[in-house]
GROMACS .gro file of C-alpha atoms in nm:
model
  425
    1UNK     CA    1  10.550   7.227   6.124
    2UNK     CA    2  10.820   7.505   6.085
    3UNK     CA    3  11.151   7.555   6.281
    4UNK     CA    4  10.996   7.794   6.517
    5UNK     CA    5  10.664   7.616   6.601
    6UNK     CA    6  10.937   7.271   6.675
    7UNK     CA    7  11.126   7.509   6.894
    8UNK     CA    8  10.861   7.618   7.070
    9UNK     CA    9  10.674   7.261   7.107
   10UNK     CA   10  11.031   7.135   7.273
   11UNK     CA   11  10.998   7.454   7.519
   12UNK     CA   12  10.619   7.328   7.604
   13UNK     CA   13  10.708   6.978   7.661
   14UNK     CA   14  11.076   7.103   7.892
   15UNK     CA   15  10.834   7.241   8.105
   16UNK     CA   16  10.575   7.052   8.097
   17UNK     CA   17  10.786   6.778   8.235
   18UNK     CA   18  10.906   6.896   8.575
   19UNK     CA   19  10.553   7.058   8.579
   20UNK     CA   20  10.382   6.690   8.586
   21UNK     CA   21  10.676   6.548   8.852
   22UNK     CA   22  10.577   6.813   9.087
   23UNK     CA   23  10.174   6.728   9.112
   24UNK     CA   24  10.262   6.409   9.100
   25UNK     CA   25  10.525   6.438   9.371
   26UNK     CA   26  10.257   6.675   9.561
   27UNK     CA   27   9.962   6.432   9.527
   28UNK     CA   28  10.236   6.127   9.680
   29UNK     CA   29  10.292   6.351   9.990
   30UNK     CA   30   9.939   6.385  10.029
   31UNK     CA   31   9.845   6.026   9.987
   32UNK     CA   32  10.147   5.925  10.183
   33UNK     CA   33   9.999   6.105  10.480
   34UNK     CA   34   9.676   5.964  10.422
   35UNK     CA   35   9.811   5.641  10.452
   36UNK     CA   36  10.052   5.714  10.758
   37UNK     CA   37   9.789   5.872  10.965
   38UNK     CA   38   9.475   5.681  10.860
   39UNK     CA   39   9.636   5.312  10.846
   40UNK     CA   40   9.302   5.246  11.120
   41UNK     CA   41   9.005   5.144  10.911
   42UNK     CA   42   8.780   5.322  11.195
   43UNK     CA   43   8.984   5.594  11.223
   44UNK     CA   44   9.007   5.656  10.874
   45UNK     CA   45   8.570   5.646  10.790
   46UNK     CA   46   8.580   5.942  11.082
   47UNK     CA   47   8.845   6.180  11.019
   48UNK     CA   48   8.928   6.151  10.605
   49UNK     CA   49   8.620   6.429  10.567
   50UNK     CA   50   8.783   6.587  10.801
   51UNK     CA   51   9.149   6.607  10.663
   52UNK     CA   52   8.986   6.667  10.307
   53UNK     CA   53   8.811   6.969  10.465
   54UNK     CA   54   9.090   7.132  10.654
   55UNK     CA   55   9.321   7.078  10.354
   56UNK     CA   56   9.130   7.226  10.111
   57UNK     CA   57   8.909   7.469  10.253
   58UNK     CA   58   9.229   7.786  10.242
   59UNK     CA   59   9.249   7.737   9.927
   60UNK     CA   60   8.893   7.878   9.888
   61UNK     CA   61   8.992   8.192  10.049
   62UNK     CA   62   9.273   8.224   9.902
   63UNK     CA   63   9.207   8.180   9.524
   64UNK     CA   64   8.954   8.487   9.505
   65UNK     CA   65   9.256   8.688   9.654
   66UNK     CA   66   9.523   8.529   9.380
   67UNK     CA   67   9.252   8.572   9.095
   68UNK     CA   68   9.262   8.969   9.155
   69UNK     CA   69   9.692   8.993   9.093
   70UNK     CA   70   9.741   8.687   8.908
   71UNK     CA   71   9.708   8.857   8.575
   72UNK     CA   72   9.924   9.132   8.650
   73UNK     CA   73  10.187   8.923   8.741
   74UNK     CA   74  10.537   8.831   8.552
   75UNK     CA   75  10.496   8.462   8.458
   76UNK     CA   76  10.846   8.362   8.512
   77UNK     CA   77  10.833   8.517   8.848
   78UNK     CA   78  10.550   8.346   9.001
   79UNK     CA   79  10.659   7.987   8.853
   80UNK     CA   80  10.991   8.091   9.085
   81UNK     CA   81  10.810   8.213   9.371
   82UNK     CA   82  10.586   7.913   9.412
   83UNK     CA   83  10.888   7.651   9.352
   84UNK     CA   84  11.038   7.904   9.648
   85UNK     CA   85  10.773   7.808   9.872
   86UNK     CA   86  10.712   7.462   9.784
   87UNK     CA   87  11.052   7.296   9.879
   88UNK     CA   88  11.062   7.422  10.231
   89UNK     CA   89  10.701   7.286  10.269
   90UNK     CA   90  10.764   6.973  10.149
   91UNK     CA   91  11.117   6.963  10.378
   92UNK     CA   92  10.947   7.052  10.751
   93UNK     CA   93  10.617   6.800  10.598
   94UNK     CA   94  10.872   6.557  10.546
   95UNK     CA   95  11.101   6.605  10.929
   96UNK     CA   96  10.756   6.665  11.135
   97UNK     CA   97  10.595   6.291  10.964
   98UNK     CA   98  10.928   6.169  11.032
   99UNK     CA   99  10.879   6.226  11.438
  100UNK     CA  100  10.728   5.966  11.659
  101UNK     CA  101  10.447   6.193  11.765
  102UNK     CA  102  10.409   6.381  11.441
  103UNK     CA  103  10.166   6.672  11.479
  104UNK     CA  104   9.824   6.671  11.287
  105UNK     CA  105   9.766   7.026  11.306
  106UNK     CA  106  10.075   7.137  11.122
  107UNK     CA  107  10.085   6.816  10.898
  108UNK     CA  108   9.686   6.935  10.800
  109UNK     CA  109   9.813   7.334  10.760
  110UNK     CA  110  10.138   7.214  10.547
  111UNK     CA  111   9.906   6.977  10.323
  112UNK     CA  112   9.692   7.285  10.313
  113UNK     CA  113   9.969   7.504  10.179
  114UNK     CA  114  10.117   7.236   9.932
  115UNK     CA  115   9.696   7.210   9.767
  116UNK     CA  116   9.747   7.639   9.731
  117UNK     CA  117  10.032   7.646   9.559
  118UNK     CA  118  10.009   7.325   9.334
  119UNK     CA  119   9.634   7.540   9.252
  120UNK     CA  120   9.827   7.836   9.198
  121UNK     CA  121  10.117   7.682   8.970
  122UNK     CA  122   9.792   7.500   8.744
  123UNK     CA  123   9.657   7.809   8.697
  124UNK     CA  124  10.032   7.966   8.576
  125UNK     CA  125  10.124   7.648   8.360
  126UNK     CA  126   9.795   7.685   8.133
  127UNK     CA  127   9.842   8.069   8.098
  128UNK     CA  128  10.205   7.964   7.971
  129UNK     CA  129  10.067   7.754   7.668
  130UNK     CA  130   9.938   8.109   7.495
  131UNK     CA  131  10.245   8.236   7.577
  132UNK     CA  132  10.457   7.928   7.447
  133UNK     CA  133  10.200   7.839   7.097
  134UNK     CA  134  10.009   7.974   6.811
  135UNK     CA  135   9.643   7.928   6.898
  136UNK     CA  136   9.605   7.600   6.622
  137UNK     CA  137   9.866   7.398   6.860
  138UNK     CA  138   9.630   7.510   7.173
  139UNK     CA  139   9.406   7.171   7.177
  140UNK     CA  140   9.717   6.919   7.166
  141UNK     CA  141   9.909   7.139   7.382
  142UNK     CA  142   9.607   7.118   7.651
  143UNK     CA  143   9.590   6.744   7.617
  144UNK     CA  144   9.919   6.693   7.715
  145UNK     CA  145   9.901   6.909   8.042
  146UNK     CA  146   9.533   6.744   8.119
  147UNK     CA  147   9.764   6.432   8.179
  148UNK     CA  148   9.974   6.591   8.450
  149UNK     CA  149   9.684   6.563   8.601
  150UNK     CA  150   9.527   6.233   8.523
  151UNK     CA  151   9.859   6.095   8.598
  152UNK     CA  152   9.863   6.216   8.928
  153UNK     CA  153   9.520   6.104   9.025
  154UNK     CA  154   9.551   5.734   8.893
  155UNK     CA  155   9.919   5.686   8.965
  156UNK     CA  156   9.968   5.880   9.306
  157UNK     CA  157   9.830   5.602   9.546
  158UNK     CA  158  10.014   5.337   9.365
  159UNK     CA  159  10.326   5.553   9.391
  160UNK     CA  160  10.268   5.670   9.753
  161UNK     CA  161  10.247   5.291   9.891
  162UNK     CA  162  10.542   5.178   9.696
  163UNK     CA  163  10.700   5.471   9.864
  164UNK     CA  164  10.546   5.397  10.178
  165UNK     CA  165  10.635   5.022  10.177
  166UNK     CA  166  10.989   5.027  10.022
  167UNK     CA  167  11.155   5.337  10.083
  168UNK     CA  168  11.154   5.596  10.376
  169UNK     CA  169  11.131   5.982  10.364
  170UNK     CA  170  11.472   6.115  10.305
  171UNK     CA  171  11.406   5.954   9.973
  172UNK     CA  172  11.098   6.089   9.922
  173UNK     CA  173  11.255   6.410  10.018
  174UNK     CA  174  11.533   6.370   9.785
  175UNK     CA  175  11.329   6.333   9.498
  176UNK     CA  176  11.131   6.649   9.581
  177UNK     CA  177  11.446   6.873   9.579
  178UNK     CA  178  11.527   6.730   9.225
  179UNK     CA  179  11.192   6.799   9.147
  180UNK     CA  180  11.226   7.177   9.268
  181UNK     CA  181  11.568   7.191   9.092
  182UNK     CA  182  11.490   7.054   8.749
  183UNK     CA  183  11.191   7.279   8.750
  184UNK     CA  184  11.390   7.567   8.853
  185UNK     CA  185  11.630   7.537   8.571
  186UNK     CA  186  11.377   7.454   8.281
  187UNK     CA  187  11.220   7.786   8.337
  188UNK     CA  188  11.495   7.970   8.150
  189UNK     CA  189  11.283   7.882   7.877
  190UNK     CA  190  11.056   8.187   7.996
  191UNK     CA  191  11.319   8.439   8.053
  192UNK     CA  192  11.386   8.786   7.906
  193UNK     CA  193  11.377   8.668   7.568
  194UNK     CA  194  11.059   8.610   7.570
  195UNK     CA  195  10.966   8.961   7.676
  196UNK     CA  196  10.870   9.077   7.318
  197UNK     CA  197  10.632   8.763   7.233
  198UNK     CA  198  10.466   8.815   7.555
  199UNK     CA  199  10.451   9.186   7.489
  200UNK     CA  200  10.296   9.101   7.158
  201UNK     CA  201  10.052   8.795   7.285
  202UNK     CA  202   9.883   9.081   7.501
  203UNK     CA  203   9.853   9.363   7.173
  204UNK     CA  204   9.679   9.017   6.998
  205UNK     CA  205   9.432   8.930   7.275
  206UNK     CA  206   9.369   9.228   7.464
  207UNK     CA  207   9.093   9.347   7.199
  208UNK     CA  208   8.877   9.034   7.219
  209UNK     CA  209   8.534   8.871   7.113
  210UNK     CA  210   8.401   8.958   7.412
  211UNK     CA  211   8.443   9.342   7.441
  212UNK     CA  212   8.198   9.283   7.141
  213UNK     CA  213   7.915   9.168   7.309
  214UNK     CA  214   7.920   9.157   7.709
  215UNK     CA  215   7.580   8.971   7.737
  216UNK     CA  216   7.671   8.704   7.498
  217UNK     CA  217   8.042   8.686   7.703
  218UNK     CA  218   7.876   8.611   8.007
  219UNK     CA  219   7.644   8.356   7.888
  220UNK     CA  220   7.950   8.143   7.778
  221UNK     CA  221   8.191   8.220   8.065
  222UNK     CA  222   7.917   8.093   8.247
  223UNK     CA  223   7.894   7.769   8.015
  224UNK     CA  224   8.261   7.700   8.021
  225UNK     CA  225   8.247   7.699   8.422
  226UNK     CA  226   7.979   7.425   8.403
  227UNK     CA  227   8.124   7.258   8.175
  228UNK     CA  228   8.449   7.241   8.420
  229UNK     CA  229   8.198   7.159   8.677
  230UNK     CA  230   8.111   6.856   8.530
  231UNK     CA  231   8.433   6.741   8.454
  232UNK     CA  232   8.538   6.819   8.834
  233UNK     CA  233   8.224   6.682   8.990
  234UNK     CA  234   8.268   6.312   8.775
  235UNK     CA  235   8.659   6.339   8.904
  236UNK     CA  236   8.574   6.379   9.259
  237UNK     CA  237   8.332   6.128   9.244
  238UNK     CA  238   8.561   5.835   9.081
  239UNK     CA  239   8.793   5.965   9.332
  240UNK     CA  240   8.634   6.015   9.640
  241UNK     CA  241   8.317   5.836   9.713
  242UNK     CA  242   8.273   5.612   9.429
  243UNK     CA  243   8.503   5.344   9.613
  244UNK     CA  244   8.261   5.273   9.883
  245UNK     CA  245   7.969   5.274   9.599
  246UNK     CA  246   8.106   4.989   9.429
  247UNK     CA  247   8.232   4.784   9.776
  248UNK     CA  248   7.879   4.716   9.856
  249UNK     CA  249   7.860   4.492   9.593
  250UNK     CA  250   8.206   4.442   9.440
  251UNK     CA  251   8.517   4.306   9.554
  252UNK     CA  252   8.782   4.573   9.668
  253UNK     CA  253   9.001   4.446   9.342
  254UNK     CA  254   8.682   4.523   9.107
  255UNK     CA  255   8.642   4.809   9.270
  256UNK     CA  256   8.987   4.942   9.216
  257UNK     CA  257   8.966   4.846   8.845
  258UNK     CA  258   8.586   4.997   8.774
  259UNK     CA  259   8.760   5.335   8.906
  260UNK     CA  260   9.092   5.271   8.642
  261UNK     CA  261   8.823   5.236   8.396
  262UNK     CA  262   8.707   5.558   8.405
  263UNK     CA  263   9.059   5.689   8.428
  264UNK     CA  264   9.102   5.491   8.115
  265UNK     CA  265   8.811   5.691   7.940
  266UNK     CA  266   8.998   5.970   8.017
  267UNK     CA  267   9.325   5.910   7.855
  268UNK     CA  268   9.129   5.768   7.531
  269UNK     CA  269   8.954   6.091   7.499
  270UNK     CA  270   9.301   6.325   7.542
  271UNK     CA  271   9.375   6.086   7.291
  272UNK     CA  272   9.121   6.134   7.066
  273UNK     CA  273   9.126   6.495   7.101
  274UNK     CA  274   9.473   6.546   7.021
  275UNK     CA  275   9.452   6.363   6.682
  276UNK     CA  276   9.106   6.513   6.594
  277UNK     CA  277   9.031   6.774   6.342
  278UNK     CA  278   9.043   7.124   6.455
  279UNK     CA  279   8.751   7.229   6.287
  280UNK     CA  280   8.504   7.101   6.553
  281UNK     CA  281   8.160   7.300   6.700
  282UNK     CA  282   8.311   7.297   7.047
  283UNK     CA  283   7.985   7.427   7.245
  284UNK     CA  284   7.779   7.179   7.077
  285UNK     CA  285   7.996   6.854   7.195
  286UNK     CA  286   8.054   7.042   7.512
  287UNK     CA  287   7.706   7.038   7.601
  288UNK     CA  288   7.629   6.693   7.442
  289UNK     CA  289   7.915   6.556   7.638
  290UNK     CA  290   7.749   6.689   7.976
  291UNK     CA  291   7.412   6.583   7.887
  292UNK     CA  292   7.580   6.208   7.843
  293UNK     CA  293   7.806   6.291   8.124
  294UNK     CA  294   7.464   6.373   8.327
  295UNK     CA  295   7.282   6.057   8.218
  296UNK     CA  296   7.571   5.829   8.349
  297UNK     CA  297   7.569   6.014   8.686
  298UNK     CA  298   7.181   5.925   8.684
  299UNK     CA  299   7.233   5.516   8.504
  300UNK     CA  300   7.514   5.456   8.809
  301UNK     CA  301   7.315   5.538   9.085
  302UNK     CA  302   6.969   5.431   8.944
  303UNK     CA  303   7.048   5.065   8.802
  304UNK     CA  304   7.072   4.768   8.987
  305UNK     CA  305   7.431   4.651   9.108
  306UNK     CA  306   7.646   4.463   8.784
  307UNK     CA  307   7.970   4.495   8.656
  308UNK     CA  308   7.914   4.521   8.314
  309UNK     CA  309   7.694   4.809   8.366
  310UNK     CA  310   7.936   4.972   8.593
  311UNK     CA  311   8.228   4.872   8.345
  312UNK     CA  312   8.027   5.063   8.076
  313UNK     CA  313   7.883   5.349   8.279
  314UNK     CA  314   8.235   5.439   8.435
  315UNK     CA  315   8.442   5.424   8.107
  316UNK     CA  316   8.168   5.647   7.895
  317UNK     CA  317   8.185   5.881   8.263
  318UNK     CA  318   8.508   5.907   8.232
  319UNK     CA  319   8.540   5.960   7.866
  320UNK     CA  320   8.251   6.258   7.809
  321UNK     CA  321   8.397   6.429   8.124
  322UNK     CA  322   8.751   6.490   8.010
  323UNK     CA  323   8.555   6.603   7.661
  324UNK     CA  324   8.363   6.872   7.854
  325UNK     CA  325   8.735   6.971   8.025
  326UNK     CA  326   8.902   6.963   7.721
  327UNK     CA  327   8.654   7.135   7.512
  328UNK     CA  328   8.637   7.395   7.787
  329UNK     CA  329   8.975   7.473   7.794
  330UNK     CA  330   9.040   7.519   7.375
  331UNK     CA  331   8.759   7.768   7.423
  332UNK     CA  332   8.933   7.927   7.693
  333UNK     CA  333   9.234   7.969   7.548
  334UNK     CA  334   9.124   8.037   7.178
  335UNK     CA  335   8.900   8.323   7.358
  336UNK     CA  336   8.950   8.482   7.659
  337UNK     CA  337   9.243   8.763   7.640
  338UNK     CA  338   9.567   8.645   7.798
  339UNK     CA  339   9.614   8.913   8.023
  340UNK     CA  340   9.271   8.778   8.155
  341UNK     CA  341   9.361   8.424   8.156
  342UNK     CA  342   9.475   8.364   8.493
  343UNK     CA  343   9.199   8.505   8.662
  344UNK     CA  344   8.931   8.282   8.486
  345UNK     CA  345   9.197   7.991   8.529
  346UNK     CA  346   9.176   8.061   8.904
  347UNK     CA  347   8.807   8.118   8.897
  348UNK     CA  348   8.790   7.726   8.770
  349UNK     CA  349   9.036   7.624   9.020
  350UNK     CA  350   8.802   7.795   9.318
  351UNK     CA  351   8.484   7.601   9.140
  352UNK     CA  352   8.683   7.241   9.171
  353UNK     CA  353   8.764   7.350   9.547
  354UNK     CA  354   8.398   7.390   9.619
  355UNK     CA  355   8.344   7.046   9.456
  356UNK     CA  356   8.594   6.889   9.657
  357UNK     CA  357   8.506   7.028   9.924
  358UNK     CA  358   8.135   6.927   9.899
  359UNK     CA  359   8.248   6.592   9.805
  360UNK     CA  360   8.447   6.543  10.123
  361UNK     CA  361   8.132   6.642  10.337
  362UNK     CA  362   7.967   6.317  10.147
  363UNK     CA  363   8.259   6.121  10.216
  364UNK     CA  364   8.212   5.845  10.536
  365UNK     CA  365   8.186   6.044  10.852
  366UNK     CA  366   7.924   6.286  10.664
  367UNK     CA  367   7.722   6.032  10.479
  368UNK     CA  368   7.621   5.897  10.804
  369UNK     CA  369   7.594   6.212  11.010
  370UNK     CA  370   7.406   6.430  10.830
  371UNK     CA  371   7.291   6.305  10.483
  372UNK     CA  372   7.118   6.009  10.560
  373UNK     CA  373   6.945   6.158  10.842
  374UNK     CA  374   6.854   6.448  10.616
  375UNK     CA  375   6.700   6.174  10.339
  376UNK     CA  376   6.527   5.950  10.617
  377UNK     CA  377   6.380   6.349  10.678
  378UNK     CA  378   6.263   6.357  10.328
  379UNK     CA  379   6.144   6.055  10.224
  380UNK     CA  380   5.925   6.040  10.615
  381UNK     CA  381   5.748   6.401  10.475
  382UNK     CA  382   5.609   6.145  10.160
  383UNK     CA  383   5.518   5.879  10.408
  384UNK     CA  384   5.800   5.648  10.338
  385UNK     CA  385   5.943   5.449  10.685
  386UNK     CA  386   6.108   5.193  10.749
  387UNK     CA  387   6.292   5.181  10.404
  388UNK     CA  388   6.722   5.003  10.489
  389UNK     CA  389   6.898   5.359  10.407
  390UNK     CA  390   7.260   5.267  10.385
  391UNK     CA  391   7.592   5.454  10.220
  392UNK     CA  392   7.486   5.228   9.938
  393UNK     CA  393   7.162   5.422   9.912
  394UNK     CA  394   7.307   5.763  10.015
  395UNK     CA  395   7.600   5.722   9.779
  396UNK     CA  396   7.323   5.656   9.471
  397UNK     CA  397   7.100   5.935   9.573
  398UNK     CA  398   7.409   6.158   9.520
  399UNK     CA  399   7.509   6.117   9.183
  400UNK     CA  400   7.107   6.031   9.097
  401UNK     CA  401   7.101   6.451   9.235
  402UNK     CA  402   7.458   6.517   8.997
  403UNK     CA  403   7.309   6.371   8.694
  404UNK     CA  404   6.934   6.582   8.763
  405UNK     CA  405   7.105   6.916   8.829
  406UNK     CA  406   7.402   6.870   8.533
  407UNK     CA  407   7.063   6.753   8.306
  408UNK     CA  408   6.853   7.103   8.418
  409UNK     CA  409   7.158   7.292   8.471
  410UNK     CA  410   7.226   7.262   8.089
  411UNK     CA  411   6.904   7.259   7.917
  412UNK     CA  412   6.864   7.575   8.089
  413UNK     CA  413   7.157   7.745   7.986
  414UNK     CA  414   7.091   7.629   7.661
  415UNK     CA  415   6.681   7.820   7.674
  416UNK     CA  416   6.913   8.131   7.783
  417UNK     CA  417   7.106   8.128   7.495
  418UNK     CA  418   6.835   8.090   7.288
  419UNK     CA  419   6.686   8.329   7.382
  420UNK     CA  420   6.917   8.577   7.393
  421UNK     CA  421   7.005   8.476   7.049
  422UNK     CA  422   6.660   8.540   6.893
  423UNK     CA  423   6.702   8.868   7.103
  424UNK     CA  424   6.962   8.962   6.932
  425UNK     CA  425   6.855   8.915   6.529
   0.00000   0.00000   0.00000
């Protein structure tokens, strides 16, 4: 590794720090508040979908708007914009929680604000990696920001009860402004400088693979985006609803470990792919690690309750999903120009809205409002009564329908190609 490629790994990793503080540090808010406001069990099963929902729902509309001027943006400029607006949103969060009778509709619309703009400063942070490395550093490079995120996801509950137990919010606040402040002074590492590399990143990429062929482009931006999808729709289901899954017949302590396990699949695979050979066929283990990840969706909610299987299902889940992310994202960046970047990144970041978002609507309240109602419908049109439909039940017949459509969904891109290939010669 020469001087410059050091130099520029050291820039990476500056920023790359305060980058993973401040999801972190966003996901503790969040979690904080969950745990403030929803400390009633019975409160909690009726209202979570609904705080999901409201907090993530404007980021739907507002992504499609970002995606349009993202790309046409300075990148320096919108890292300082968003730190801009993130402080004083964390600052009035942290005075209106700190009120006896704190407001839900302003906590819900500042939560709301915080998910945009931790979206928006994703989507910024991977278009910086072109812009920081050479295209062989891109696959260790996206390893090590796919654990900003895993990091925030396995660690952020932990953190916000510690928080929540031991300290109060002018520390929490505290911590946010260094946050803003280291984060603020690490991006000198994008200033004026790098005007001429940027310049000359955009004269590399602009001409690209796939102003060659605009069929054959589509087909695989359309692959990549499942791919993500399947990565997104295994996360939101270790996050979200695969808790109450597992309490029907698990302890809440195995329960809380089966869903580590799958984070620990995840980190063994960033592993594995930062150490592996480059030269690697990355559509063909990105669709054989969504046909796996499809078969585990189907194995966890068709088998019979047992912790072994569970152990083994959610590790092997965990594992082939961050391969489908990972693989998604060296094809992304090896590929798409970089003045195009950013709008595909916020395309993917609109997709794992939807996903949470339809995750939330499965989530307690929902399951029992309208799904099982819906598959007491379906199963009474084939002459089935009387069968004990529970959130157990519900919960399986979700990820039994995840692992069917992630199964068709790819053997049918695959046909496409195909055919379009033989088309072709």
């Amino acid at each position: 590794m020469n001087t410059t490629s050091n130099d520029n790994w050291k820039k990476y990793i500056w920023l790359w720090i305060p980058h993973t503080a401040l999801i972190v540090y966003a996901k503790i808010i969040i979690f904080y508040v969950i745990i403030l406001l929803f400390k009633n069990v019975e409160r909690s099963l009726e209202q979570l979908s609904w705080f999901g929902l409201m907090t993530v729902l404007p980021s739907m509309f507002y992504l499609p708007f970002f995606m349009r001027i993202v790309d046409g943006l300075p990148v320096k400029k919108v890292f300082q914009g968003i730190l801009l607006l993130q402080f004083p949103i964390f600052t009035y969060l942290c005075y209106t929680l700190n009120q006896d009778d704190p407001s839900l509709i302003i906590i819900f619309i500042l939560i709301a604000l915080d998910i945009a703009l931790i979206n928006a400063e994703s989507v910024i942070f991977d278009k910086s990696i072109t812009l920081l490395l050479p295209k062989l550093d891109y696959p260790k490079a996206i390893v090590i920001s796919r654990l900003a995120n895993n990091i925030s996801f396995f660690f952020s509950p932990l953190l916000a009860t510690f928080f929540f137990q031991n300290f109060g919010l002018l520390s929490l606040w505290i911590i946010g402004l260094l946050i803003v402040l280291a984060y603020f002074y690490q991006l000198k590492i994008l200033s004026s400088k790098n005007k001429v590399e940027f310049e000359k990143k955009q004269k590399e990429t602009n001409i690209s693979f796939f102003k060659k062929n605009k069929p054959r482009q589509n087909l695989l931006l359309i692959e990549l985006l499942f791919f993500y999808a399947i990565s997104f729709l295994w996360t939101n289901a270790a996050t979200l609803i695969a808790f109450p899954f597992f309490i029907h017949s698990e302890s809440v302590k195995t329960s809380g470990l089966l869903i580590t396990i799958s984070g620990l699949g995840v980190v063994i695979n960033n592993i594995y792919v930062y150490f592996k050979n480059k030269k690697t066929d990355l559509l063909f283990w990105g669709r054989l690690s969504g046909f796996i990840s499809g078969f585990m969706f189907l194995f966890l909610g068709l088998i019979n309750p047992n912790f072994l299987f569970y152990f083994i299902i959610m590790f092997l889940g965990g594992f082939f999903c961050s391969w489908c992310y990972n693989l998604a994202q060296i094809t992304t960046q090896r590929l798409i120009s970089f003045n195009a970047q950013g709008a595909f990144f916020t395309l993917r970041a609109t997709l794992n809205v939807i996903i949470t978002t339809i995750f939330y609507l499965l989530t307690g309240y929902f399951i029992k409002l309208i799904f099982l109602p819906f598959l007491n419908q379906i199963l009474s049109l084939f002459s089935i009564s009387n069968l004990p439909i529970n959130n157990f039940v519900a919960i399986a017949t979700i990820f039994v329908i995840c692992g069917v459509l992630i199964i068709l969904g790819l053997l049918v891109l695959i046909l496409i190609n195909f055919r379009k290939y033989n088309k072709h010669q």
